Coordinates of C-alpha atoms in Angstrom, one line a residue:
M9 CA 10.8 -24.0 -102.1
F10 CA 9.8 -27.0 -100.0
N11 CA 8.2 -29.8 -102.0
V12 CA 6.5 -32.3 -99.8
E13 CA 6.7 -35.2 -102.3
D14 CA 10.4 -34.7 -102.9
E15 CA 11.2 -34.4 -99.2
L16 CA 9.3 -37.5 -98.4
K17 CA 11.6 -39.5 -100.7
K18 CA 14.6 -38.2 -98.7
L19 CA 13.5 -39.5 -95.3
P20 CA 15.8 -42.1 -93.7
H21 CA 14.8 -45.4 -92.2
N22 CA 16.2 -44.3 -88.8
P23 CA 14.6 -43.5 -85.4
G24 CA 14.1 -39.8 -84.7
V25 CA 11.8 -36.9 -84.2
Y26 CA 9.8 -35.0 -86.8
L27 CA 8.3 -31.5 -86.6
M28 CA 5.3 -30.3 -88.8
H29 CA 5.2 -26.6 -89.8
D30 CA 2.2 -24.6 -91.0
K31 CA 2.1 -21.7 -93.5
N32 CA 3.3 -19.2 -90.8
D33 CA 6.2 -21.7 -90.1
A34 CA 4.8 -22.4 -86.6
I35 CA 5.4 -25.9 -85.3
I36 CA 2.0 -27.5 -85.1
Y37 CA 3.0 -31.1 -84.2
V38 CA 6.0 -33.0 -82.8
G39 CA 6.2 -36.8 -83.0
K40 CA 8.8 -39.5 -82.7
A41 CA 9.3 -42.7 -84.8
I42 CA 11.3 -45.9 -84.8
D43 CA 11.4 -45.4 -88.6
L44 CA 11.1 -41.8 -89.8
F45 CA 10.4 -42.9 -93.4
N46 CA 7.4 -45.0 -92.6
R47 CA 6.0 -42.8 -89.9
V48 CA 6.0 -39.5 -91.8
H49 CA 4.8 -41.1 -95.0
S50 CA 1.8 -42.4 -93.2
Y51 CA 0.5 -38.8 -92.7
F52 CA 0.4 -38.2 -96.5
R53 CA -0.7 -41.7 -97.6
A54 CA -4.3 -41.7 -98.8
G55 CA -5.2 -45.2 -97.6
T56 CA -3.9 -44.7 -94.0
K57 CA -6.7 -44.4 -91.4
K58 CA -6.4 -41.1 -89.5
S59 CA -8.4 -39.5 -86.7
P60 CA -10.4 -36.3 -87.5
K61 CA -7.8 -34.3 -85.5
I62 CA -4.9 -35.7 -87.6
Q63 CA -6.8 -35.2 -90.8
K64 CA -7.3 -31.5 -90.0
M65 CA -3.6 -31.2 -89.0
V66 CA -2.3 -32.7 -92.2
T67 CA -4.3 -30.1 -94.3
Q68 CA -2.2 -27.4 -92.6
I69 CA 1.2 -28.9 -93.1
V70 CA 3.4 -26.9 -95.4
R71 CA 6.7 -28.4 -94.6
F72 CA 8.3 -30.8 -92.1
E73 CA 11.8 -31.3 -90.7
Y74 CA 13.3 -34.2 -88.7
I75 CA 16.1 -35.0 -86.3
I76 CA 17.8 -38.4 -86.4
T77 CA 18.6 -40.1 -83.1
D78 CA 20.6 -43.2 -82.2
S79 CA 17.6 -45.0 -80.6
E80 CA 13.9 -44.8 -79.9
L81 CA 14.7 -44.0 -76.3
E82 CA 16.7 -40.9 -77.4
A83 CA 13.8 -40.0 -79.7
L84 CA 11.4 -40.2 -76.8
V85 CA 13.5 -37.8 -74.7
L86 CA 13.9 -35.3 -77.5
E87 CA 10.2 -35.5 -78.4
N88 CA 9.3 -34.5 -74.8
N89 CA 11.8 -31.6 -74.8
L90 CA 10.5 -30.2 -78.1
I91 CA 6.8 -30.5 -77.1
K92 CA 7.6 -28.7 -73.8
E93 CA 9.5 -26.0 -75.7
H94 CA 7.1 -25.3 -78.6
A95 CA 3.7 -26.4 -77.2
P96 CA 2.4 -27.5 -80.6
K97 CA -1.2 -26.9 -81.5
Y98 CA -2.0 -30.6 -82.3
N99 CA -0.1 -32.3 -79.5
T100 CA -2.1 -33.3 -76.4
M101 CA -0.6 -31.2 -73.7
L102 CA -0.3 -31.4 -69.9
K103 CA -2.0 -28.2 -68.8
D104 CA -0.5 -27.8 -65.3
D105 CA 3.2 -27.7 -64.7
K106 CA 3.2 -28.3 -61.0
T107 CA 6.2 -28.7 -58.7
Y108 CA 5.8 -30.7 -55.5
P109 CA 7.3 -30.1 -52.1
Y110 CA 9.7 -32.6 -50.6
I111 CA 11.2 -33.1 -47.1
K112 CA 15.0 -33.1 -47.5
V113 CA 17.3 -34.4 -44.8
T114 CA 20.9 -33.3 -45.5
M115 CA 22.7 -36.5 -44.6
G116 CA 25.9 -35.3 -46.3
E117 CA 26.4 -32.9 -43.4
D118 CA 28.0 -33.8 -40.1
Y119 CA 25.0 -32.3 -38.4
P120 CA 22.1 -32.8 -40.8
R121 CA 19.1 -30.5 -41.1
V122 CA 15.5 -31.2 -42.2
L123 CA 14.6 -28.8 -45.0
F124 CA 11.7 -27.9 -47.3
S125 CA 12.6 -28.5 -51.0
R126 CA 10.9 -28.4 -54.4
V127 CA 13.9 -29.8 -56.2
M128 CA 15.2 -33.4 -55.8
K129 CA 18.9 -33.6 -56.6
K130 CA 21.2 -36.6 -56.8
D131 CA 23.2 -35.8 -53.7
K132 CA 23.8 -37.4 -50.3
S133 CA 20.6 -36.1 -48.9
R134 CA 17.5 -38.2 -48.2
Y135 CA 14.2 -37.1 -49.8
F136 CA 10.7 -37.8 -48.7
G137 CA 7.7 -37.1 -50.9
P138 CA 6.4 -35.7 -53.1
Y139 CA 3.6 -34.2 -51.0
T140 CA 0.7 -32.3 -52.4
S141 CA 0.4 -29.8 -49.6
A142 CA 3.3 -27.4 -48.9
G143 CA 1.6 -26.3 -45.7
A144 CA 1.6 -29.9 -44.4
V145 CA 5.3 -30.3 -45.3
K146 CA 6.2 -27.2 -43.3
D147 CA 4.2 -28.3 -40.3
T148 CA 5.9 -31.7 -40.4
I149 CA 9.4 -30.1 -40.5
E150 CA 8.5 -27.8 -37.6
L151 CA 7.3 -30.8 -35.6
L152 CA 10.4 -32.8 -36.4
N153 CA 12.7 -29.9 -35.3
K154 CA 10.7 -29.6 -32.0
L155 CA 10.7 -33.3 -31.4
F156 CA 14.3 -34.0 -32.0
M157 CA 15.7 -30.5 -31.3
L158 CA 17.5 -30.4 -34.6
R159 CA 19.3 -27.3 -35.9
T160 CA 17.7 -24.9 -38.4
C161 CA 20.6 -22.6 -39.0
S162 CA 22.9 -22.8 -42.1
R163 CA 26.2 -22.6 -40.2
N164 CA 29.1 -24.7 -41.5
L165 CA 29.6 -27.3 -38.8
P166 CA 31.9 -28.4 -37.3
K167 CA 34.1 -25.7 -38.8
E168 CA 32.1 -22.8 -37.1
I169 CA 31.5 -24.5 -33.7
G170 CA 31.9 -21.8 -31.1
A171 CA 32.2 -19.0 -33.6
D172 CA 29.1 -17.2 -32.4
R173 CA 26.5 -17.3 -29.7
P174 CA 23.6 -19.8 -29.8
C175 CA 20.3 -18.7 -31.3
L176 CA 17.0 -18.3 -29.6
N177 CA 16.0 -21.9 -30.4
Y178 CA 18.6 -23.2 -27.9
H179 CA 17.3 -21.0 -25.1
I180 CA 13.7 -22.1 -25.6
K181 CA 14.8 -25.8 -25.7
Q182 CA 14.1 -26.4 -29.4
C183 CA 17.7 -27.0 -30.5
L184 CA 20.6 -29.0 -29.1
A185 CA 23.0 -26.2 -30.2
P186 CA 25.6 -28.3 -32.0
C187 CA 27.1 -24.9 -33.0
Q188 CA 28.3 -24.6 -29.4
G189 CA 29.7 -28.2 -29.1
T190 CA 27.1 -29.1 -26.5
V191 CA 26.2 -32.3 -28.3
S192 CA 28.4 -34.9 -29.9
R193 CA 28.2 -35.8 -33.6
E194 CA 27.1 -39.3 -32.7
E195 CA 24.3 -38.2 -30.3
Y196 CA 23.1 -35.6 -32.8
R197 CA 22.9 -38.2 -35.7
E198 CA 21.0 -40.6 -33.4
R199 CA 18.3 -37.9 -33.2
V200 CA 18.4 -37.6 -37.0
S201 CA 18.0 -41.3 -37.3
Q202 CA 14.9 -41.1 -35.1
A203 CA 13.6 -38.4 -37.4
L204 CA 14.1 -40.6 -40.4
D205 CA 12.2 -43.4 -38.7
F206 CA 9.3 -40.9 -38.2
L207 CA 9.4 -39.9 -41.9
N208 CA 9.3 -43.6 -42.8
G209 CA 6.1 -44.0 -40.8
N210 CA 7.6 -45.8 -37.7
Y211 CA 5.6 -43.9 -35.1
N212 CA 5.0 -46.5 -32.4
I213 CA 8.5 -46.4 -30.9
L214 CA 8.5 -42.6 -30.8
L215 CA 5.0 -42.5 -29.3
K216 CA 6.0 -45.0 -26.6
D217 CA 9.1 -43.0 -25.8
L218 CA 7.2 -39.7 -25.5
E219 CA 4.6 -41.3 -23.3
I220 CA 7.3 -42.6 -20.9
K221 CA 9.0 -39.2 -20.8
M222 CA 5.6 -37.5 -20.2
K223 CA 4.8 -39.8 -17.2
D224 CA 8.3 -39.5 -15.8
A225 CA 8.2 -35.7 -15.9
S226 CA 4.8 -35.7 -14.3
A227 CA 5.9 -38.0 -11.5
A228 CA 8.9 -35.7 -10.9
M229 CA 6.4 -32.8 -10.7
E230 CA 8.1 -31.1 -13.7
F231 CA 4.7 -30.2 -15.1
E232 CA 5.9 -27.8 -17.9
E233 CA 8.1 -30.6 -19.3
A234 CA 5.2 -33.0 -19.0
I235 CA 2.9 -30.6 -20.9
R236 CA 5.5 -30.2 -23.6
Y237 CA 5.8 -34.0 -24.0
R238 CA 2.1 -34.4 -24.0
D239 CA 1.7 -31.8 -26.8
L240 CA 4.4 -33.6 -28.9
Y241 CA 2.7 -36.9 -28.3
N242 CA -0.6 -35.6 -29.5
S243 CA 1.1 -34.1 -32.6
V244 CA 2.8 -37.3 -33.6
K245 CA -0.4 -39.3 -33.0
Q246 CA -2.4 -36.9 -35.2
V247 CA 0.2 -37.3 -38.0
A248 CA 0.1 -41.0 -37.6
Q249 CA -3.7 -41.1 -37.9
K250 CA -3.7 -39.1 -41.1
Q251 CA -1.8 -41.8 -42.9
K252 CA -4.1 -44.2 -44.8
I253 CA -2.6 -47.7 -45.4
T254 CA -3.2 -48.7 -49.0
D255 CA -0.7 -51.5 -49.7
S256 CA 0.9 -53.9 -47.3
N257 CA 4.2 -54.3 -49.2
G258 CA 5.3 -50.7 -48.5
E259 CA 6.4 -49.9 -52.0
D260 CA 6.3 -46.5 -53.8
K261 CA 3.8 -46.3 -56.7
D262 CA 1.6 -43.8 -58.6
I263 CA -1.9 -44.8 -59.6
L264 CA -3.2 -43.1 -62.7
A265 CA -6.6 -43.0 -64.3
L266 CA -8.4 -40.5 -66.6
A267 CA -11.9 -39.3 -67.5
K268 CA -12.7 -37.7 -70.8
D269 CA -15.6 -35.9 -72.5
E270 CA -15.9 -34.2 -75.9
E271 CA -13.6 -31.3 -75.0
D272 CA -11.7 -32.0 -71.8
A273 CA -9.7 -34.8 -70.1
V274 CA -8.6 -35.1 -66.5
V275 CA -5.9 -37.4 -65.2
Q276 CA -6.1 -38.3 -61.5
V277 CA -2.9 -39.4 -59.8
F278 CA -2.7 -41.1 -56.4
F279 CA 0.7 -40.9 -54.8
V280 CA 1.6 -43.9 -52.6
R281 CA 4.8 -43.8 -50.7
D282 CA 6.0 -46.6 -48.4
G283 CA 2.6 -48.2 -48.8
K284 CA 0.7 -45.1 -47.6
L285 CA -1.5 -42.8 -49.7
I286 CA 0.2 -39.4 -49.0
G287 CA -1.9 -37.4 -51.5
R288 CA -3.6 -37.1 -54.8
E289 CA -3.7 -34.5 -57.6
H290 CA -5.6 -34.0 -60.8
F291 CA -4.2 -32.6 -64.1
Y292 CA -6.0 -31.2 -67.2
M293 CA -5.0 -32.3 -70.7
T294 CA -5.6 -29.9 -73.5
H295 CA -6.1 -30.5 -77.3
V296 CA -7.9 -33.8 -76.6
A297 CA -10.7 -33.6 -79.1
D298 CA -10.9 -36.7 -81.3
T299 CA -8.0 -38.2 -79.3
E300 CA -8.3 -41.8 -77.9
E301 CA -8.0 -42.2 -74.2
E302 CA -5.0 -44.5 -74.5
Q303 CA -3.1 -41.8 -76.4
I304 CA -4.0 -39.1 -73.8
L305 CA -2.8 -41.3 -71.0
L306 CA 0.4 -42.1 -72.9
D307 CA 1.1 -38.4 -73.5
F308 CA 0.4 -37.6 -69.9
V309 CA 2.9 -40.3 -68.7
K310 CA 5.6 -38.9 -71.0
Q311 CA 5.1 -35.3 -70.2
F312 CA 4.5 -35.6 -66.4
Y313 CA 7.4 -37.9 -65.6
A314 CA 9.7 -35.9 -67.8
G315 CA 9.2 -33.0 -65.3
T316 CA 8.7 -34.6 -61.9
P317 CA 11.9 -35.1 -59.9
Y318 CA 10.7 -38.3 -58.3
I319 CA 9.7 -41.5 -60.1
P320 CA 8.2 -44.4 -58.1
R321 CA 9.0 -48.0 -58.6
E322 CA 5.6 -48.8 -60.2
L323 CA 3.0 -47.0 -62.2
M324 CA -0.5 -48.6 -62.2
L325 CA -2.7 -47.5 -65.1
Q326 CA -6.3 -48.1 -65.9
M327 CA -5.6 -49.3 -69.5
Q328 CA -2.9 -50.6 -71.8
I329 CA -0.9 -48.0 -73.6
E330 CA 1.5 -48.2 -76.6
E331 CA 5.2 -47.9 -76.2
Q332 CA 5.0 -49.5 -72.7
E333 CA 8.4 -51.2 -73.1
I334 CA 10.3 -48.2 -74.2
L335 CA 8.6 -46.1 -71.5
E336 CA 9.7 -48.5 -68.8
K337 CA 13.3 -48.2 -70.1
W338 CA 13.1 -44.4 -70.1
L339 CA 11.6 -44.2 -66.6
S340 CA 14.2 -46.7 -65.3
A341 CA 17.0 -44.7 -66.8
R342 CA 15.6 -41.5 -65.1
K343 CA 15.1 -43.2 -61.8
G344 CA 18.4 -45.2 -61.8
S345 CA 16.6 -48.5 -61.0
R346 CA 13.9 -50.7 -62.5
V347 CA 10.4 -49.1 -63.0
Y348 CA 7.4 -51.2 -63.9
I349 CA 4.2 -50.2 -65.7
R350 CA 1.3 -52.4 -64.8
I351 CA -2.4 -52.6 -65.6
P352 CA -4.1 -54.4 -62.6
K353 CA -7.1 -56.6 -63.6
K354 CA -8.4 -57.7 -60.2
G355 CA -8.1 -57.4 -56.4
S356 CA -7.2 -54.3 -54.3
K357 CA -4.9 -52.8 -56.9
E358 CA -7.7 -52.8 -59.5
K359 CA -10.0 -51.2 -57.0
L360 CA -7.5 -48.4 -56.4
V361 CA -7.3 -47.7 -60.1
E362 CA -11.1 -47.7 -60.2
L363 CA -11.1 -45.2 -57.3
A364 CA -8.7 -42.9 -59.2
R365 CA -11.0 -43.1 -62.3
N366 CA -14.1 -42.3 -60.3
N367 CA -12.3 -39.3 -58.8
A368 CA -11.3 -38.1 -62.3
H369 CA -14.9 -38.3 -63.4
L370 CA -16.0 -36.4 -60.3
V371 CA -13.5 -33.6 -61.0
L372 CA -14.6 -33.4 -64.6
S373 CA -18.3 -33.3 -63.6
Q374 CA -17.8 -30.7 -60.9
D375 CA -15.7 -28.5 -63.1
R376 CA -18.3 -28.8 -65.9
E377 CA -20.9 -27.4 -63.5
K378 CA -18.5 -24.7 -62.5
L379 CA -17.9 -23.8 -66.1
K380 CA -21.6 -23.6 -66.8
R381 CA -22.0 -21.1 -63.9
E382 CA -19.0 -19.2 -65.2
E383 CA -20.4 -19.1 -68.7
G384 CA -23.6 -17.6 -67.2
R385 CA -21.5 -14.8 -65.6
T386 CA -19.5 -14.1 -68.8
I387 CA -20.7 -15.3 -72.1
G388 CA -24.4 -15.4 -71.0
A389 CA -24.1 -11.9 -69.6
V390 CA -22.6 -10.7 -72.9
K391 CA -25.4 -12.3 -74.9
E392 CA -27.9 -10.5 -72.6
I393 CA -26.3 -7.2 -73.3
A394 CA -26.3 -7.9 -77.1
S395 CA -30.0 -8.7 -76.9
L396 CA -30.8 -5.5 -75.0
L397 CA -29.0 -3.4 -77.7
S398 CA -30.3 -5.5 -80.6
L399 CA -26.7 -6.3 -81.7
E400 CA -26.0 -9.6 -83.4
N401 CA -22.6 -10.5 -81.9
I402 CA -20.4 -9.0 -79.1
S403 CA -17.1 -10.5 -78.2
R404 CA -14.7 -7.7 -77.4
M405 CA -15.8 -4.7 -75.3
E406 CA -13.6 -1.7 -74.4
A407 CA -14.4 0.8 -71.6
F408 CA -12.6 4.2 -70.9
D409 CA -12.3 6.5 -67.9
I410 CA -10.5 9.7 -67.0
S411 CA -8.9 10.6 -63.7
N412 CA -7.5 13.9 -62.4
I413 CA -7.2 16.1 -59.3
N414 CA -8.7 19.6 -60.2
G415 CA -7.5 19.2 -63.7
F416 CA -3.9 18.4 -62.7
E417 CA -2.1 15.3 -64.0
N418 CA -4.9 14.0 -66.2
V419 CA -4.7 10.3 -67.1
G420 CA -7.0 7.9 -69.0
S421 CA -7.6 4.2 -68.8
M422 CA -8.8 1.6 -71.3
V423 CA -10.0 -1.8 -70.0
V424 CA -10.8 -4.7 -72.3
Y425 CA -13.3 -7.5 -71.8
E426 CA -13.5 -10.5 -74.1
K427 CA -16.4 -13.0 -73.9
G428 CA -17.3 -11.4 -70.5
K429 CA -13.8 -11.8 -69.0
P430 CA -11.2 -9.1 -68.3
K431 CA -8.3 -9.3 -70.7
R432 CA -5.6 -7.5 -68.7
S433 CA -2.9 -7.9 -71.2
D434 CA -4.8 -5.5 -73.4
Y435 CA -5.4 -2.9 -70.8
R436 CA -3.8 0.5 -71.6
K437 CA -2.9 3.7 -69.7
F438 CA -2.7 7.2 -71.2
R439 CA -1.1 10.3 -69.9
I440 CA -3.0 13.3 -71.3
R441 CA -0.9 15.5 -73.6
T442 CA -3.1 18.3 -74.8
V443 CA -5.4 19.1 -71.9
S444 CA -4.2 20.9 -68.8
G445 CA -7.5 21.7 -67.1
P446 CA -10.4 19.7 -65.6
D447 CA -12.1 18.9 -69.0
D448 CA -13.1 15.3 -69.0
Y449 CA -14.7 15.6 -72.5
A450 CA -11.5 17.0 -74.1
C451 CA -9.4 14.3 -72.3
M452 CA -11.7 11.5 -73.5
K453 CA -11.5 12.8 -77.0
E454 CA -7.7 12.7 -76.9
V455 CA -7.6 9.2 -75.5
L456 CA -10.1 7.8 -78.0
T457 CA -8.4 9.5 -80.9
R458 CA -5.0 8.2 -79.9
R459 CA -6.4 4.7 -79.3
F460 CA -8.0 4.3 -82.7
L461 CA -5.3 6.2 -84.7
H462 CA -2.7 3.9 -83.2
G463 CA -4.8 0.9 -84.2
M464 CA -5.2 2.1 -87.8
E465 CA -1.5 2.7 -88.1
E466 CA -0.8 -0.8 -86.8
A467 CA -3.3 -2.3 -89.3
K468 CA -1.6 -0.5 -92.2
K469 CA 1.7 -2.1 -91.3
L470 CA 0.1 -5.5 -90.9
K471 CA -2.2 -5.4 -94.0
D472 CA -0.3 -8.2 -95.6
K473 CA -0.3 -10.4 -92.5
E474 CA -3.0 -12.2 -90.6
I475 CA -4.0 -10.0 -87.7
D476 CA -4.5 -11.7 -84.3
Q477 CA -3.8 -11.1 -80.7
E478 CA 0.0 -11.2 -80.9
F479 CA 0.0 -7.8 -82.7
G480 CA -1.4 -5.9 -79.7
S481 CA -4.6 -4.6 -78.3
F482 CA -4.9 -1.5 -80.5
T483 CA -5.1 -3.3 -83.8
R484 CA -8.2 -5.2 -82.7
F485 CA -11.2 -2.9 -82.6
P486 CA -14.0 -3.5 -80.1
D487 CA -17.5 -4.8 -81.0
L488 CA -18.9 -2.4 -78.5
L489 CA -17.5 0.8 -76.9
L490 CA -18.6 1.5 -73.4
M491 CA -18.4 5.0 -72.0
D492 CA -18.4 5.9 -68.3
G493 CA -21.2 8.4 -68.5
G494 CA -24.3 9.4 -70.5
K495 CA -25.1 11.4 -73.6
G496 CA -22.1 13.8 -73.4
Q497 CA -19.4 11.0 -73.3
I498 CA -21.3 9.1 -76.0
N499 CA -21.3 12.1 -78.3
I500 CA -17.6 12.6 -77.8
A501 CA -17.0 8.9 -78.8
L502 CA -19.3 9.2 -81.9
E503 CA -17.5 12.4 -82.9
V504 CA -14.1 10.7 -82.8
L505 CA -15.3 7.6 -84.7
Q506 CA -17.0 9.7 -87.4
E507 CA -13.8 11.8 -87.9
L508 CA -11.8 8.6 -88.3
H509 CA -14.6 6.9 -90.5
I510 CA -14.9 4.0 -88.1
T511 CA -18.3 2.3 -87.3
I512 CA -18.6 0.9 -83.8
P513 CA -21.6 0.8 -81.6
V514 CA -21.2 3.2 -78.6
C515 CA -23.1 2.7 -75.3
G516 CA -23.1 4.8 -72.1
M517 CA -23.0 3.2 -68.6
V518 CA -25.4 5.5 -66.7
K519 CA -25.1 6.0 -63.0
D520 CA -27.8 7.2 -60.5
D521 CA -27.5 10.1 -58.0
N522 CA -25.7 7.8 -55.6
H523 CA -23.0 7.1 -58.3
R524 CA -24.3 3.5 -58.7
T525 CA -24.8 1.9 -62.1
R526 CA -28.4 2.3 -63.2
G527 CA -28.6 1.1 -66.8
L528 CA -27.4 1.7 -70.4
Y529 CA -27.8 4.7 -72.7
Y530 CA -27.8 3.7 -76.4
Q531 CA -29.1 5.5 -79.5
N532 CA -30.5 8.4 -77.6
R533 CA -32.5 6.4 -75.1
E534 CA -31.9 4.9 -71.7
I535 CA -32.3 1.2 -71.5
P536 CA -33.3 0.0 -68.1
M537 CA -31.8 -3.3 -66.8
D538 CA -32.8 -5.9 -64.2
T539 CA -30.4 -5.2 -61.4
R540 CA -30.4 -8.9 -60.6
S541 CA -29.4 -10.0 -64.1
E542 CA -25.9 -11.2 -65.0
G543 CA -25.8 -8.6 -67.8
F544 CA -26.3 -5.8 -65.3
K545 CA -23.6 -7.3 -63.0
L546 CA -21.2 -7.5 -65.9
I547 CA -21.7 -3.8 -66.8
T548 CA -21.2 -2.8 -63.2
R549 CA -17.9 -4.8 -63.0
I550 CA -16.7 -3.2 -66.2
Q551 CA -17.5 0.3 -65.1
D552 CA -15.9 -0.3 -61.7
E553 CA -12.8 -1.8 -63.3
A554 CA -12.3 1.1 -65.7
H555 CA -12.6 3.5 -62.8
R556 CA -10.3 1.5 -60.6
F557 CA -7.7 1.2 -63.3
A558 CA -7.6 4.9 -63.9
I559 CA -7.5 5.8 -60.2
E560 CA -4.8 3.2 -59.5
Y561 CA -2.6 4.6 -62.3
H562 CA -3.2 8.2 -61.2
R563 CA -2.4 7.3 -57.6
S564 CA 0.8 5.4 -58.6
L565 CA 2.1 8.4 -60.5
R566 CA 1.5 10.7 -57.6
S567 CA 2.9 8.4 -55.0
K568 CA 6.1 7.6 -57.0
G569 CA 6.6 11.2 -58.0
Q570 CA 6.5 10.1 -61.7
V571 CA 4.3 12.9 -62.9
K572 CA 6.1 16.1 -63.8
S573 CA 4.0 19.2 -63.7
V574 CA 4.9 22.4 -65.6
L575 CA 5.1 24.0 -62.2
D576 CA 8.2 22.0 -61.4
D577 CA 10.1 23.9 -64.2
I578 CA 9.6 27.2 -62.4
P579 CA 12.7 28.3 -60.4
G580 CA 11.8 28.7 -56.7
V581 CA 8.7 26.5 -56.9
G582 CA 9.1 23.3 -54.8
P583 CA 6.6 20.7 -53.6
A584 CA 5.1 23.0 -51.0
R585 CA 4.5 26.0 -53.3
R586 CA 3.3 23.7 -56.1
K587 CA 0.8 22.1 -53.7
A588 CA -0.4 25.6 -52.6
L589 CA -0.9 26.7 -56.2
M590 CA -2.9 23.6 -57.1
K591 CA -5.2 24.2 -54.1
S592 CA -5.7 27.9 -54.9
F593 CA -6.3 27.7 -58.7
P594 CA -8.6 25.3 -60.6
S595 CA -6.1 24.8 -63.5
I596 CA -2.7 25.6 -65.0
D597 CA -4.5 28.1 -67.3
A598 CA -5.8 29.9 -64.2
I599 CA -2.3 30.2 -62.7
K600 CA -1.0 31.5 -66.1
A601 CA -3.7 34.2 -66.2
A602 CA -3.0 35.3 -62.6
G603 CA -1.1 38.5 -61.9
V604 CA 1.7 39.0 -59.3
E605 CA -0.7 40.6 -56.8
E606 CA -3.1 37.7 -57.1
L607 CA -0.3 35.2 -56.7
L608 CA 0.8 37.0 -53.5
Q609 CA -2.5 36.2 -51.9
I610 CA -1.2 32.7 -51.3
P611 CA 0.7 32.6 -48.0
E612 CA 3.4 30.3 -49.3
I613 CA 4.2 32.6 -52.3
T614 CA 6.8 35.3 -51.7
Q615 CA 7.3 38.4 -53.8
A616 CA 10.3 36.8 -55.6
A617 CA 8.4 33.6 -56.2
A618 CA 5.3 35.4 -57.6
E619 CA 7.5 37.4 -60.0
E620 CA 9.3 34.3 -61.1
I621 CA 5.9 32.5 -61.8
Y622 CA 4.5 35.4 -63.7
R623 CA 7.7 35.8 -65.7
F624 CA 7.8 32.1 -66.5
F625 CA 4.3 32.0 -68.0
H626 CA 4.6 35.2 -69.9
K627 CA 8.0 34.5 -71.3
E628 CA 7.2 31.0 -72.7
P629 CA 4.1 29.3 -74.1
T630 CA 2.2 27.0 -71.8
C631 CA 3.7 23.6 -71.6
S632 CA 1.7 20.4 -71.4
Q633 CA 2.8 17.1 -70.1
D634 CA 4.5 15.0 -72.7
A635 CA 3.6 11.4 -72.2
G636 CA 2.7 8.7 -74.6
V637 CA 0.9 5.5 -74.2
I638 CA 2.2 3.4 -71.4
Q639 CA 2.0 -0.2 -72.4

């Protein structure tokens, strides 16, 4: 038995990482400390000032554990790894785990290539970036290969020179074909050197060279060549004009600033490479309620730069953060050279930070408006439906549909919406076991019975545990059951619920003569709806989704040949005869009741096949498809 008071006394005065556990033994917080004894004690000391978030967290701590490290720097690295692995509830988390594209020049090869890469390794290659647009990176690589006629193949050169014919790029004058020995290593690498100049932003020499070649080709009346040089010239000029100069010293730096409201925080990062603003990106931080801005920014720096492959020489922040010295040591160790964290107070650098902060506020403001519109479509629509039905609270809604072809291969679908949004992880598919004909009511009764019986069985197994999402969709019953139809389907659902002693409101989604949603049917009356309302639109989406999911499942079974019909077990009945039987009879029961003479009326059925079919059904009881819930 873990005794907090006793374990606190055992804590060492060493640097390390501590992990807080709740009653379910889940890790709810990970932190680091220079002195584990002092830091962990502070959580349980009555006189220590704590934020509301930490106060709430402390009430849930049942036990803690710790890992000793040799230094605070090691503790920082371990803390980052554990937060990323466990995603604790009370740690501020970087929501997006983005990987950025780089341009990689393989300088370790005799004949280097220019490649697209999302990984920056410590090898002999030169890396440029990171960039925020993968499309822009690919366009730049394509332009470089055209400009300097560099190879794009993966041949091992010079070992494989002359081993095969040159590719199409050589014939259309987009490659120098080093694979054929048509260009020396020195000349080829000179082209690569020019490409590196281009990537470093030295466009003027290249532009001048292309302009001279364009004029020379035109003077020599080589107009196709002149046009090619003209197009290349325009492409380079366009790239050059897109670059915005932000700093005259040409250094690499990231500019970070954040905006925060009661529930959300956004960190905006400007990426400056070689003094040019090459892109920007924003990141959401979660679990930020009652957390100071300085702490959020600190957590972002630790988590973001633990995952990004490139670290610039300088980070410019909008505010002072704790642990700055240890962070600089950690970043410098990761980069392999000195990294500085600075907080500019005046001049152009301060203006850049302010620009980043304004952008962060803009993102937060725009997304808040977007969220409001989304809430109208989802939560607002659910509230509208609840009001129409006079229900106090609706969160989870489940809708069901049946799909078949003339009673063959019946399947059912269950779609789930929570707070007005589809919860696809809880969708379920059913293959009907007991019904062989086109009886939608019987099929629906089987689907609903299986759905709720399964949920009741799960609940019994979990009666001593806290039931939540992780135990599956069947355990959690809906607040409203939506049936794709009117009174008949509703009565089937009510019958199932009554037999199982379950109380859930049941509502029908009624369609008009054109098979379009018209309104709701509830407690023996049809409730009209405003077709322009968000509630009506949500009902339509749910009905369409249930139908789509059933049809899609049915189609996939047919297309993949996964459904096994009882007809497949009859000797002499292959796909063609099976199809003919399905077209000629409304159900399996009808085929079973047919005599030999009636079967012979089908052109595809021979005397021997008819006798075999009749013998099969009158020798054995009717089989039904044996299929359980597909989850």
